[in-house]
Amino acid sequence: MFRKYHPKPGARPGTLLITPDAVETRIRYVKYSSAACESGSVDSVDQLPQPLISDEVIWIDLQGFKDESSLQEIAERFAIHPLAMEDVVNVPQRSKAEQYDDQTLIIARLVSIPNDKELNLTQLGIIVGTNYVLTFEDKYSDRLDPVRSRIENPSSRLRASGAGYLAYAILDTAVDTVYPVLEHLGEQLESLERDVIEDPRPALLQKVNLIRNRLVNVRRAIWPQRDAVQELLISDHDVINDEIKIFLRDTYDHCVQSAEVVEMYREMASGLLNTYMSSVAHRSNEVMKVLTIMSSIFVPMTFVAGIYGMNFENMPELSYSWSYPLVWGTMIVMAFGMMTFFYKRGWIQIADLRALAGEREQQNAAPISIKTESAGHRTRVLEHDQTPAVVPRRAA
């Protein structure tokens, strides 16, 4: 989460930092009212349309920050505060919500794991005005396409609402992007849980640590979003009115819910680490137990063999014809006596006797039932081959 690039110390507040890996700037827009909808893409800010009537709303989506001149033109056209512009361009920033005169700045996160590779935490900057919404992303993304599809539907609430409801819809979509990621991580945890119990290998430890690191990064991304939504709920901006705040309360519930699921999965990952270490220690103890039993059985026989292996000439037993079978019989009786003694004391079980005989007993892990309940979300009762199913409430 630390910046790879940052403004030089002493730089003027509001300085935009264009990184060497910035992608080409792409500008798209959607202009709509209850009666009509127009969308498209433009090459420059000058080609963007402007709202002509009072009930029209325009949404400008700018992706890629390579063209600094386009960023400056957007800032001038909509009179964006330099500090707000700095927050949306100089990524990453902590998720937050701030008020600038007649505009509201919202910083959120789009979470994804494309093709089960690296965890992507894309910053989404949202600036809300009276009849416009501006969104900023440093990379190309299609995560907001569902909102565009809703706008194209003439009967949708978005078409009959203002810029505040559009900002809510975009923010709610960003918050909900974490659910597929959490479901994916939960499935991985369930798979690792079975492997850790049945066959703990060093490679599993690396996988568990990878999931733990991903959960930590997800937590860092979504935890501040809860505070940002709460800040919007107590704001007094005209665009974010009381009607919009009713829907924002549902978004806040989603933030709390996802944060609780992340914490639950982190505890599960920590539990898997403990289970792994316990399984490895248990197997080591079983090996040492078998070796100790074998050593204990052979110690008396070694003692007898040592006595009669001494090179003394005057050993009466050596002249007897039955000495050799007697020693063998004594050793066998001592071995069975030791095993019987261990078994009676509970130090050795039938499975240990089979292990001593070279047999391997296959044991099936018992199902593990987990029932988790918490305020804001629920999970179904789990068996060993199931994953927590997060059931989010449907946004209005």
Coordinates of C-alpha atoms in Angstrom, one line a residue:
M1 CA 0.0 0.0 0.0
F2 CA 3.0 2.3 0.1
R3 CA 3.5 4.5 -2.9
K4 CA 6.3 3.7 -5.3
Y5 CA 6.3 7.2 -6.6
H6 CA 5.5 10.3 -4.7
P7 CA 5.9 14.1 -5.1
K8 CA 9.2 15.6 -4.1
P9 CA 9.4 17.0 -0.6
G10 CA 8.3 20.6 -0.6
A11 CA 6.2 20.3 -3.8
R12 CA 3.2 22.6 -4.2
P13 CA 0.0 21.1 -2.7
G14 CA -2.2 19.8 -5.6
T15 CA 0.8 18.7 -7.7
L16 CA -0.3 15.9 -10.0
L17 CA 2.2 13.0 -10.3
I18 CA 2.2 11.2 -13.6
T19 CA 4.0 7.9 -13.2
P20 CA 6.1 6.3 -16.0
D21 CA 3.8 3.3 -16.2
A22 CA 0.6 5.4 -16.6
V23 CA -1.7 4.2 -19.4
E24 CA -3.2 6.3 -22.2
T25 CA -6.1 8.4 -21.1
R26 CA -9.5 7.2 -22.2
I27 CA -12.6 9.4 -21.7
R28 CA -16.1 8.1 -21.8
Y29 CA -19.4 9.8 -20.9
V30 CA -23.1 9.1 -20.2
K31 CA -25.5 11.9 -20.4
Y32 CA -29.1 11.1 -19.4
S33 CA -32.4 12.3 -18.1
S34 CA -35.7 10.6 -17.5
A35 CA -36.6 11.0 -21.2
A36 CA -33.3 10.3 -23.0
C37 CA -29.8 8.8 -22.7
E38 CA -26.7 9.5 -24.7
S39 CA -23.3 7.8 -24.3
G40 CA -20.0 7.7 -26.1
S41 CA -16.3 8.2 -25.9
V42 CA -14.2 11.3 -26.8
D43 CA -10.6 12.1 -27.5
S44 CA -10.4 15.4 -25.7
V45 CA -12.3 17.2 -22.9
D46 CA -13.5 19.8 -25.3
Q47 CA -15.7 17.2 -27.1
L48 CA -17.6 16.4 -23.9
P49 CA -21.3 17.5 -23.9
Q50 CA -22.7 19.7 -21.2
P51 CA -26.0 19.4 -19.4
L52 CA -28.5 21.6 -21.1
I53 CA -31.6 21.3 -19.0
S54 CA -32.1 21.1 -15.2
D55 CA -32.9 17.4 -14.9
E56 CA -30.0 16.2 -17.1
V57 CA -27.0 14.4 -15.5
I58 CA -23.6 13.7 -17.0
W59 CA -21.2 11.0 -15.9
I60 CA -17.7 11.3 -17.1
D61 CA -15.4 8.3 -16.6
L62 CA -11.7 9.0 -17.1
Q63 CA -9.4 6.0 -17.2
G64 CA -5.6 6.3 -17.5
F65 CA -3.6 9.3 -16.3
K66 CA -0.9 9.6 -19.0
D67 CA -2.4 12.7 -20.6
E68 CA -1.9 15.4 -17.9
S69 CA -3.4 18.1 -20.1
S70 CA -6.7 16.3 -20.1
L71 CA -6.6 16.0 -16.3
Q72 CA -6.0 19.7 -16.0
E73 CA -8.8 20.6 -18.5
I74 CA -11.2 18.4 -16.5
A75 CA -10.1 20.2 -13.3
E76 CA -10.6 23.6 -14.8
R77 CA -14.0 22.8 -16.5
F78 CA -15.6 21.6 -13.3
A79 CA -13.6 23.8 -10.9
I80 CA -12.2 20.9 -9.0
H81 CA -10.2 21.8 -5.9
P82 CA -6.4 21.1 -6.5
L83 CA -6.2 18.9 -3.4
A84 CA -9.2 16.8 -4.6
M85 CA -7.6 16.4 -8.0
E86 CA -4.3 15.4 -6.3
D87 CA -6.2 12.7 -4.3
V88 CA -7.8 11.1 -7.4
V89 CA -4.7 11.2 -9.6
N90 CA -1.8 10.4 -7.1
V91 CA -2.6 6.8 -6.3
P92 CA -3.0 5.0 -3.9
Q93 CA -4.9 7.1 -1.4
R94 CA -6.7 5.9 1.7
S95 CA -10.5 5.5 1.1
K96 CA -12.3 8.6 2.4
A97 CA -15.0 11.1 1.8
E98 CA -14.4 14.9 1.9
Q99 CA -16.4 18.0 1.2
Y100 CA -15.1 20.8 -1.2
D101 CA -17.5 23.7 -1.5
D102 CA -20.3 22.4 -3.8
Q103 CA -18.5 19.1 -4.6
T104 CA -18.0 15.8 -2.7
L105 CA -14.9 13.7 -3.1
I106 CA -15.1 9.9 -2.5
I107 CA -12.1 7.6 -2.7
A108 CA -13.0 3.9 -2.9
R109 CA -11.5 0.6 -4.0
L110 CA -12.3 -1.9 -6.7
V111 CA -11.2 -5.4 -5.6
S112 CA -10.5 -8.3 -7.9
I113 CA -8.3 -11.4 -8.4
P114 CA -8.1 -11.9 -12.2
N115 CA -7.4 -15.5 -13.2
D116 CA -6.5 -16.4 -9.6
K117 CA -3.2 -14.4 -9.9
E118 CA -2.3 -11.2 -8.1
L119 CA -4.8 -9.3 -6.0
N120 CA -5.8 -6.1 -7.7
L121 CA -6.8 -3.1 -5.6
T122 CA -7.7 -0.4 -8.1
Q123 CA -8.4 3.1 -6.7
L124 CA -11.7 4.7 -7.8
G125 CA -12.0 8.4 -7.4
I126 CA -15.5 9.9 -7.4
I127 CA -16.3 13.6 -7.6
V128 CA -20.0 14.5 -7.2
G129 CA -21.4 17.9 -8.2
T130 CA -24.9 19.3 -8.7
N131 CA -25.6 17.6 -12.0
Y132 CA -22.5 15.6 -12.8
V133 CA -20.4 12.7 -11.5
L134 CA -16.7 12.3 -12.4
T135 CA -14.9 9.0 -11.9
F136 CA -11.1 8.4 -12.2
E137 CA -9.2 5.2 -12.5
D138 CA -5.5 4.8 -13.2
K139 CA -6.1 1.5 -15.2
Y140 CA -8.6 0.4 -17.7
S141 CA -11.5 -1.4 -16.1
D142 CA -15.1 -2.6 -16.8
R143 CA -16.2 -3.0 -13.2
L144 CA -18.6 -0.1 -13.6
D145 CA -20.3 -1.4 -16.7
P146 CA -23.3 -2.7 -14.7
V147 CA -24.1 0.9 -13.7
R148 CA -24.0 2.0 -17.4
S149 CA -26.4 -0.8 -18.2
R150 CA -28.8 0.3 -15.5
I151 CA -28.7 3.9 -16.9
E152 CA -29.6 2.6 -20.4
N153 CA -32.8 1.0 -18.9
P154 CA -35.5 3.7 -19.3
S155 CA -37.4 2.3 -16.3
S156 CA -34.5 2.2 -13.9
R157 CA -34.4 4.4 -10.8
L158 CA -31.1 5.9 -12.0
R159 CA -32.9 7.6 -15.0
A160 CA -35.3 9.3 -12.7
S161 CA -32.7 10.3 -10.1
G162 CA -30.0 12.9 -9.9
A163 CA -26.2 12.9 -9.6
G164 CA -26.4 11.9 -5.9
Y165 CA -28.1 8.6 -6.6
L166 CA -25.6 7.9 -9.5
A167 CA -22.7 8.5 -7.1
Y168 CA -24.4 6.1 -4.6
A169 CA -24.8 3.4 -7.4
I170 CA -21.1 3.7 -8.4
L171 CA -19.9 3.5 -4.7
D172 CA -22.2 0.6 -4.0
T173 CA -20.9 -1.3 -7.0
A174 CA -17.3 -0.6 -5.8
V175 CA -18.1 -1.9 -2.3
D176 CA -19.7 -5.1 -3.7
T177 CA -16.7 -6.0 -5.8
V178 CA -15.1 -7.6 -2.7
Y179 CA -17.8 -10.3 -2.5
P180 CA -16.5 -12.5 -5.4
V181 CA -13.0 -12.1 -4.0
L182 CA -14.1 -13.2 -0.5
E183 CA -16.0 -16.2 -2.0
H184 CA -12.9 -17.2 -3.9
L185 CA -10.6 -17.0 -0.9
G186 CA -13.2 -18.9 1.2
E187 CA -13.1 -21.7 -1.3
Q188 CA -9.3 -21.8 -1.2
L189 CA -9.4 -22.0 2.6
E190 CA -11.9 -24.9 2.5
S191 CA -9.7 -26.8 0.1
L192 CA -6.6 -26.1 2.2
E193 CA -8.4 -27.2 5.4
R194 CA -8.8 -30.7 4.1
D195 CA -5.3 -31.0 2.7
V196 CA -3.8 -29.7 6.0
I197 CA -5.6 -32.4 8.0
E198 CA -5.0 -35.3 5.6
D199 CA -1.6 -34.5 4.1
P200 CA 0.3 -31.6 5.6
R201 CA 3.1 -30.6 3.2
P202 CA 5.4 -27.6 3.3
A203 CA 3.8 -26.3 0.1
L204 CA 0.5 -25.9 1.9
L205 CA 2.1 -23.6 4.4
Q206 CA 3.1 -21.3 1.6
K207 CA -0.5 -21.3 0.2
V208 CA -2.0 -20.5 3.6
N209 CA 0.5 -17.6 4.1
L210 CA -0.4 -16.3 0.6
I211 CA -4.1 -16.3 1.5
R212 CA -3.4 -14.6 4.8
N213 CA -1.4 -11.8 3.0
R214 CA -4.3 -11.4 0.5
L215 CA -6.8 -11.1 3.4
V216 CA -4.6 -8.5 5.0
N217 CA -4.5 -6.4 1.8
V218 CA -8.3 -6.8 1.4
R219 CA -8.8 -5.6 4.9
R220 CA -6.6 -2.6 4.4
A221 CA -8.6 -1.7 1.3
I222 CA -12.2 -2.2 2.6
W223 CA -11.8 -1.1 6.2
P224 CA -11.4 2.6 5.5
Q225 CA -14.4 2.4 3.1
R226 CA -16.7 1.9 6.0
D227 CA -15.5 5.2 7.5
A228 CA -15.9 6.9 4.2
V229 CA -19.5 5.8 3.8
Q230 CA -20.2 6.8 7.4
E231 CA -18.8 10.2 6.6
L232 CA -21.2 10.5 3.8
L233 CA -24.1 9.6 6.1
I234 CA -23.3 12.5 8.4
S235 CA -22.5 15.0 5.6
D236 CA -24.8 18.0 4.8
H237 CA -24.2 18.2 1.1
D238 CA -27.3 19.0 -0.9
V239 CA -26.6 16.3 -3.5
I240 CA -26.2 13.6 -0.9
N241 CA -29.7 14.3 0.6
D242 CA -31.7 12.3 3.1
E243 CA -33.2 10.1 0.4
I244 CA -29.8 9.1 -0.9
K245 CA -28.6 8.4 2.7
I246 CA -31.3 5.7 3.1
F247 CA -29.5 3.7 0.3
L248 CA -26.1 4.6 1.7
R249 CA -27.0 2.9 5.0
D250 CA -27.4 -0.3 3.0
T251 CA -23.9 0.3 1.5
Y252 CA -22.6 0.8 5.0
D253 CA -24.1 -2.5 6.0
H254 CA -22.2 -4.1 3.1
C255 CA -19.0 -2.6 4.3
V256 CA -19.5 -3.9 7.8
Q257 CA -20.5 -7.3 6.5
S258 CA -17.5 -7.7 4.2
A259 CA -15.1 -6.5 7.0
E260 CA -16.5 -9.1 9.4
V261 CA -16.1 -11.9 6.7
V262 CA -12.5 -10.8 6.2
E263 CA -11.9 -11.1 9.9
M264 CA -13.5 -14.5 10.0
Y265 CA -11.4 -15.7 7.2
R266 CA -8.3 -14.4 8.8
E267 CA -9.1 -16.4 11.9
M268 CA -9.7 -19.4 9.7
A269 CA -6.3 -18.9 8.1
S270 CA -4.6 -18.6 11.4
G271 CA -6.4 -21.7 12.6
L272 CA -5.1 -23.5 9.5
L273 CA -1.6 -22.5 10.4
N274 CA -2.0 -23.9 13.9
T275 CA -3.6 -27.0 12.5
Y276 CA -0.7 -27.5 10.1
M277 CA 1.9 -27.1 12.9
S278 CA -0.1 -29.4 15.1
S279 CA -0.4 -32.0 12.4
V280 CA 3.3 -31.9 11.7
A281 CA 4.1 -32.1 15.4
H282 CA 1.6 -35.0 15.8
R283 CA 3.2 -37.0 13.0
S284 CA 6.6 -36.4 14.4
N285 CA 5.4 -37.5 17.8
E286 CA 3.9 -40.7 16.3
V287 CA 7.2 -41.5 14.6
M288 CA 9.2 -40.9 17.8
K289 CA 6.6 -43.0 19.7
V290 CA 7.1 -46.0 17.4
L291 CA 10.9 -45.6 17.4
T292 CA 10.8 -45.4 21.2
I293 CA 8.7 -48.5 21.5
M294 CA 11.0 -50.4 19.2
S295 CA 14.0 -49.3 21.2
S296 CA 12.4 -50.2 24.5
I297 CA 11.6 -53.7 23.2
F298 CA 15.1 -54.3 22.0
V299 CA 16.9 -52.9 25.0
P300 CA 16.5 -56.1 27.2
M301 CA 17.4 -58.3 24.2
T302 CA 20.5 -56.2 23.7
F303 CA 21.4 -56.6 27.3
V304 CA 21.1 -60.4 27.1
A305 CA 23.0 -60.5 23.8
G306 CA 25.7 -58.3 25.4
I307 CA 26.2 -60.6 28.4
Y308 CA 26.5 -63.8 26.3
G309 CA 28.7 -62.0 23.8
M310 CA 31.5 -61.4 26.3
N311 CA 34.7 -63.3 25.7
F312 CA 34.9 -65.1 29.0
E313 CA 36.1 -68.7 29.0
N314 CA 34.2 -69.8 32.2
M315 CA 30.6 -69.3 31.2
P316 CA 28.7 -72.5 32.2
E317 CA 25.7 -71.7 29.9
L318 CA 27.8 -71.9 26.8
S319 CA 28.4 -75.6 27.3
Y320 CA 24.7 -76.6 27.6
S321 CA 23.1 -77.9 24.4
W322 CA 19.8 -76.0 25.1
S323 CA 21.4 -72.6 25.8
Y324 CA 20.9 -71.2 22.3
P325 CA 17.2 -71.9 22.0
L326 CA 16.7 -70.9 25.6
V327 CA 18.2 -67.5 24.9
W328 CA 16.0 -67.1 21.8
G329 CA 12.9 -68.1 23.8
T330 CA 13.8 -65.7 26.6
M331 CA 14.2 -62.8 24.2
I332 CA 10.9 -63.5 22.5
V333 CA 9.1 -63.8 25.8
M334 CA 10.7 -60.5 26.9
A335 CA 9.6 -58.8 23.7
F336 CA 6.0 -59.9 24.0
G337 CA 6.1 -59.1 27.7
M338 CA 7.2 -55.6 27.0
M339 CA 4.5 -55.1 24.3
T340 CA 1.9 -56.5 26.7
F341 CA 3.0 -54.2 29.5
F342 CA 2.9 -51.1 27.1
Y343 CA -0.6 -52.1 25.9
K344 CA -1.9 -52.6 29.5
R345 CA -0.6 -49.2 30.5
G346 CA -2.2 -47.6 27.5
W347 CA 1.1 -46.5 26.0
I348 CA 0.6 -48.5 22.9
Q349 CA -2.5 -49.1 20.8
I350 CA -3.5 -51.6 18.2
A351 CA -2.6 -49.0 15.5
D352 CA 0.9 -48.8 17.0
L353 CA 1.2 -52.6 16.9
R354 CA 0.2 -52.5 13.2
A355 CA 2.7 -49.8 12.6
L356 CA 5.4 -52.0 14.2
A357 CA 4.3 -54.8 11.9
G358 CA 4.8 -52.5 8.8
E359 CA 1.1 -51.8 8.2
R360 CA -0.3 -48.4 7.5
E361 CA -3.7 -47.5 8.6
Q362 CA -5.7 -45.2 6.5
Q363 CA -7.7 -42.8 8.6
N364 CA -10.4 -40.5 7.3
A365 CA -10.7 -37.1 8.8
A366 CA -14.0 -36.5 10.6
P367 CA -16.3 -33.7 9.3
I368 CA -15.8 -30.4 10.9
S369 CA -18.9 -28.4 11.6
I370 CA -18.7 -24.7 11.9
K371 CA -21.6 -22.3 12.5
T372 CA -20.9 -18.7 12.4
E373 CA -23.4 -15.9 13.1
S374 CA -22.7 -12.2 13.4
A375 CA -24.5 -9.0 13.1
G376 CA -24.7 -7.8 9.5
H377 CA -24.1 -11.2 7.8
R378 CA -24.8 -14.9 8.2
T379 CA -23.2 -18.1 7.1
R380 CA -24.8 -21.5 6.7
V381 CA -23.8 -24.5 8.8
L382 CA -20.6 -26.0 7.3
E383 CA -19.5 -29.5 6.9
H384 CA -15.9 -30.4 6.1
D385 CA -16.4 -30.0 2.3
Q386 CA -18.2 -26.7 2.4
T387 CA -17.2 -23.0 2.3
P388 CA -18.9 -20.1 4.2
A389 CA -21.5 -18.7 2.0
V390 CA -21.9 -14.9 2.6
V391 CA -25.4 -13.8 1.9
P392 CA -25.4 -10.0 1.2
R393 CA -28.6 -8.1 1.3
R394 CA -29.6 -6.9 -2.1
A395 CA -29.1 -3.2 -2.6
A396 CA -32.1 -1.1 -3.5

